[in-house]
PDB file of C-alpha atoms in Angstrom:
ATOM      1  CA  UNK A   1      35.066 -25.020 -14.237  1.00 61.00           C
ATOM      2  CA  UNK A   2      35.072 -23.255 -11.134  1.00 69.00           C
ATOM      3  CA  UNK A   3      34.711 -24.218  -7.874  1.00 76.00           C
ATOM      4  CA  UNK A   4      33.106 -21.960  -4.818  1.00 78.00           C
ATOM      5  CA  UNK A   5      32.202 -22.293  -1.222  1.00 77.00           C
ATOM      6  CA  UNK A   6      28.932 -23.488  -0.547  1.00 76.00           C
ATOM      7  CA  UNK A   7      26.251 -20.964   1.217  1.00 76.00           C
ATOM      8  CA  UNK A   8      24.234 -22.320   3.885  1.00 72.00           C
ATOM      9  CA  UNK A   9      21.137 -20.551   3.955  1.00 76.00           C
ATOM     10  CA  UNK A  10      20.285 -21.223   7.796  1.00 76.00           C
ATOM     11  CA  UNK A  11      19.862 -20.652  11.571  1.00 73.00           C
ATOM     12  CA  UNK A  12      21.967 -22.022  14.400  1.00 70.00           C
ATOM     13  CA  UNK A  13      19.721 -22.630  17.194  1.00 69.00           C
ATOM     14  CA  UNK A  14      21.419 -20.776  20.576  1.00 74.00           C
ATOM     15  CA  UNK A  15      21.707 -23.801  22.643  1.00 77.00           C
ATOM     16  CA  UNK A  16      22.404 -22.373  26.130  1.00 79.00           C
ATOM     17  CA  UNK A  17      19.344 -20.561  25.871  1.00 83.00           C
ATOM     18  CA  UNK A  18      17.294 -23.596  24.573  1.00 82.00           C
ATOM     19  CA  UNK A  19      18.592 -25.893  27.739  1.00 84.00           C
ATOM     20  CA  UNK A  20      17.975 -23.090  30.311  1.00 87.00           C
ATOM     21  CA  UNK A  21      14.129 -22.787  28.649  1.00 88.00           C
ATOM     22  CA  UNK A  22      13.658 -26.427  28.824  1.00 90.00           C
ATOM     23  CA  UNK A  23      14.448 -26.896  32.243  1.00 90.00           C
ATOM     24  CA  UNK A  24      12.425 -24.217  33.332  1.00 91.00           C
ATOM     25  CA  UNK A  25       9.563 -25.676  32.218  1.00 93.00           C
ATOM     26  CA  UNK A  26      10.744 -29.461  33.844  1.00 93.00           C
ATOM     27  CA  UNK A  27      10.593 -27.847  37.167  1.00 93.00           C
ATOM     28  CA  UNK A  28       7.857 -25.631  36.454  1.00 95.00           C
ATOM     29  CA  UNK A  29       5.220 -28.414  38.506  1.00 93.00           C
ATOM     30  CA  UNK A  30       7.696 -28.749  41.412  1.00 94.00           C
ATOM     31  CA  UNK A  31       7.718 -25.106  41.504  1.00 94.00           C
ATOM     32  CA  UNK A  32       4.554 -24.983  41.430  1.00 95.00           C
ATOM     33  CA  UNK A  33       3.826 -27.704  44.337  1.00 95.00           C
ATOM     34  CA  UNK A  34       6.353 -26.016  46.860  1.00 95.00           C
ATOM     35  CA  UNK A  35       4.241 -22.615  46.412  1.00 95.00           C
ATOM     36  CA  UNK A  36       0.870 -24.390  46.767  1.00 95.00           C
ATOM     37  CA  UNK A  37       2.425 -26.275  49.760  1.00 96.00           C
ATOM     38  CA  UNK A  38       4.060 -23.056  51.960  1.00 95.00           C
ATOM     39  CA  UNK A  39       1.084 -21.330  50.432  1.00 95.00           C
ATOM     40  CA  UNK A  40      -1.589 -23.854  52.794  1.00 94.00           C
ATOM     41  CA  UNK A  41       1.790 -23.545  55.546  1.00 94.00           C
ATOM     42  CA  UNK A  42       1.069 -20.057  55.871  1.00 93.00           C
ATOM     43  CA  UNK A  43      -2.716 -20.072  56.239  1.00 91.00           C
ATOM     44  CA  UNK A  44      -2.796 -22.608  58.425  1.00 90.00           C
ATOM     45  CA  UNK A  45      -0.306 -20.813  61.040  1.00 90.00           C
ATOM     46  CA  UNK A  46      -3.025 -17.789  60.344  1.00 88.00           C
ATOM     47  CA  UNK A  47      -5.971 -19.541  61.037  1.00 86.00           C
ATOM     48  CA  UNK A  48      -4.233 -20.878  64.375  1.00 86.00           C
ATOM     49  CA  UNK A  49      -3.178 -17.261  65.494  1.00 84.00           C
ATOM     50  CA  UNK A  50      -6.358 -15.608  64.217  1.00 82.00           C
ATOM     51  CA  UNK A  51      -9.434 -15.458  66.700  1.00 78.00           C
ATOM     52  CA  UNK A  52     -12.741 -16.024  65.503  1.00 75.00           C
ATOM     53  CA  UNK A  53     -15.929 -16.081  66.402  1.00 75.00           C
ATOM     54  CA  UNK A  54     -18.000 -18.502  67.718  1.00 72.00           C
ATOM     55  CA  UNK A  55     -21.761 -19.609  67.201  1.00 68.00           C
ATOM     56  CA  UNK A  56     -23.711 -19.830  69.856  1.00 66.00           C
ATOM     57  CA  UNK A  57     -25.339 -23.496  69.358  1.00 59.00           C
ATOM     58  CA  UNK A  58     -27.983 -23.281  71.491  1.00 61.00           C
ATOM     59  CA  UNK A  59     -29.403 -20.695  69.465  1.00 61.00           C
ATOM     60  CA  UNK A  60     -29.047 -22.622  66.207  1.00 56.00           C
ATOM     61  CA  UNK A  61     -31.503 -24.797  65.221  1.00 54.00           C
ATOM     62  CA  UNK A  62     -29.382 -27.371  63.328  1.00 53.00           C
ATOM     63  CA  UNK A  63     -32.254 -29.695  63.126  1.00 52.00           C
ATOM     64  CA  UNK A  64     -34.236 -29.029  60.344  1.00 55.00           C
ATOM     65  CA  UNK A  65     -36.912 -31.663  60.650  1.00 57.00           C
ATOM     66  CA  UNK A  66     -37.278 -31.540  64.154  1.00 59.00           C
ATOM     67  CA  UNK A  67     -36.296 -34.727  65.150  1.00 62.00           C
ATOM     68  CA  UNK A  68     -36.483 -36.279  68.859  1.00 68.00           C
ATOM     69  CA  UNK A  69     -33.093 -35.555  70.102  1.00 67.00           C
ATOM     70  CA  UNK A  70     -32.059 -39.213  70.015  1.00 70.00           C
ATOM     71  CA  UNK A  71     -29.134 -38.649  67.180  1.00 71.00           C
ATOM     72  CA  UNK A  72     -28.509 -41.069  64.279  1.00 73.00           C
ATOM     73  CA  UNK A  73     -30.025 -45.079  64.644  1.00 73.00           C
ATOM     74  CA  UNK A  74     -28.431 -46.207  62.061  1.00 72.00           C
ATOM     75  CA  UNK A  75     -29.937 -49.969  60.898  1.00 71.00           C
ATOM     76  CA  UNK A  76     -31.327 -50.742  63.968  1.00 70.00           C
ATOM     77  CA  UNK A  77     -34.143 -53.185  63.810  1.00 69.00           C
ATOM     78  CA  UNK A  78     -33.333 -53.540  60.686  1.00 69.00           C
ATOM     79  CA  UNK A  79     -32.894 -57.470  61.342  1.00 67.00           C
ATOM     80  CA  UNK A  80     -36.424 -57.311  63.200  1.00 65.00           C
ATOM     81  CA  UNK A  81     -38.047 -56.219  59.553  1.00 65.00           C
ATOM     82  CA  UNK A  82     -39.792 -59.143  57.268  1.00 67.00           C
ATOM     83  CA  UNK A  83     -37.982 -59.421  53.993  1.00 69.00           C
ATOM     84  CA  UNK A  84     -39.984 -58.131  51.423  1.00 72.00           C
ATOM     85  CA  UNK A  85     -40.924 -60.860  48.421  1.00 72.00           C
ATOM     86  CA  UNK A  86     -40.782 -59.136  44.934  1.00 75.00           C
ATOM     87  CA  UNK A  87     -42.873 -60.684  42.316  1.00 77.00           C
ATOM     88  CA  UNK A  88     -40.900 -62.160  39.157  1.00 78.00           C
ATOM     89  CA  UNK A  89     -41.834 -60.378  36.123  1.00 76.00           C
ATOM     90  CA  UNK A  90     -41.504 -61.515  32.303  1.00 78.00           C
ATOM     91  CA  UNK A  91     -38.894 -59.765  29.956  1.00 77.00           C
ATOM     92  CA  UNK A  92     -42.192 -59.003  27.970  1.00 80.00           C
ATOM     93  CA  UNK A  93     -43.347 -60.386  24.883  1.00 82.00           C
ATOM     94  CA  UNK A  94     -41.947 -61.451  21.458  1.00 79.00           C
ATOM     95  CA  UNK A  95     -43.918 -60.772  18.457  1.00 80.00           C
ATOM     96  CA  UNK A  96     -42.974 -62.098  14.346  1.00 79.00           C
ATOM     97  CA  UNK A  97     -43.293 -59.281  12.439  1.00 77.00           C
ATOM     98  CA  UNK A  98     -44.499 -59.617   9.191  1.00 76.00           C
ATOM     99  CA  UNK A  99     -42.868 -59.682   5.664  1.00 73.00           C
ATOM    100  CA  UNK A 100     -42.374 -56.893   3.404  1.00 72.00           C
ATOM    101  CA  UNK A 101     -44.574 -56.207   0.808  1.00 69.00           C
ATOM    102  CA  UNK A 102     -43.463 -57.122  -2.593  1.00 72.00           C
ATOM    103  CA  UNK A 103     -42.457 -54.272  -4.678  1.00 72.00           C
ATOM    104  CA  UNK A 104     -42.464 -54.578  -8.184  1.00 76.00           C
ATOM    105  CA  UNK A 105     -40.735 -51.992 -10.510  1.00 77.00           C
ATOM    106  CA  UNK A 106     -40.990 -52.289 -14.312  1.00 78.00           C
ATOM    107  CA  UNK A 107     -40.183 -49.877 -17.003  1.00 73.00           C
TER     108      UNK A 107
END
């Protein structure tokens, strides 16, 4: 009897590679966070050095049902108004249905 090496049919995972990969994707959201965050940096500092151009509000009619000019009320009066009594109403009606027929099967 005769005894030979055993062959390992296998792969050996590169590990370096495997730990770089998975921390690249644990700071993938931080990443990702910083360039949304310089990204709404930047546009604010544009929007405060950009000039734009106004509308003229006068001309505007913002209004669109007219209105009196007196702004928002709010719940004024609102104490002044009688309370409104609601009727009670029943949940409806209960009915007994009746029985099955008897069914009778013979062979």
């Amino acid at each position: 009897m005769s005894i030979r090496p055993i062959d390992f049919n296998g792969m050996v995972q590169n590990t370096s590679e495997l730990s770089t990969t998975k921390a690249q994707e644990d700071h993938k959201p931080l990443i990702q966070q910083e360039f949304a965050t310089t990204e709404m940096k930047q546009e604010a500092e544009v929007s405060t050095t950009t000039i734009r151009e106004q509308d003229n509000v006068a001309e505007n009619d913002t209004d669109a049902d007219g209105g009196d000019g007196t702004g928002y009320k709010g719940n004024q009066n609102r104490k002044n108004q009688p309370k409104k009594k609601t009727e009670k109403m029943g949940d409806g009606s209960v009915k007994v249905k009746s029985k099955h027929p008897h069914f009778n099967m013979s062979v």
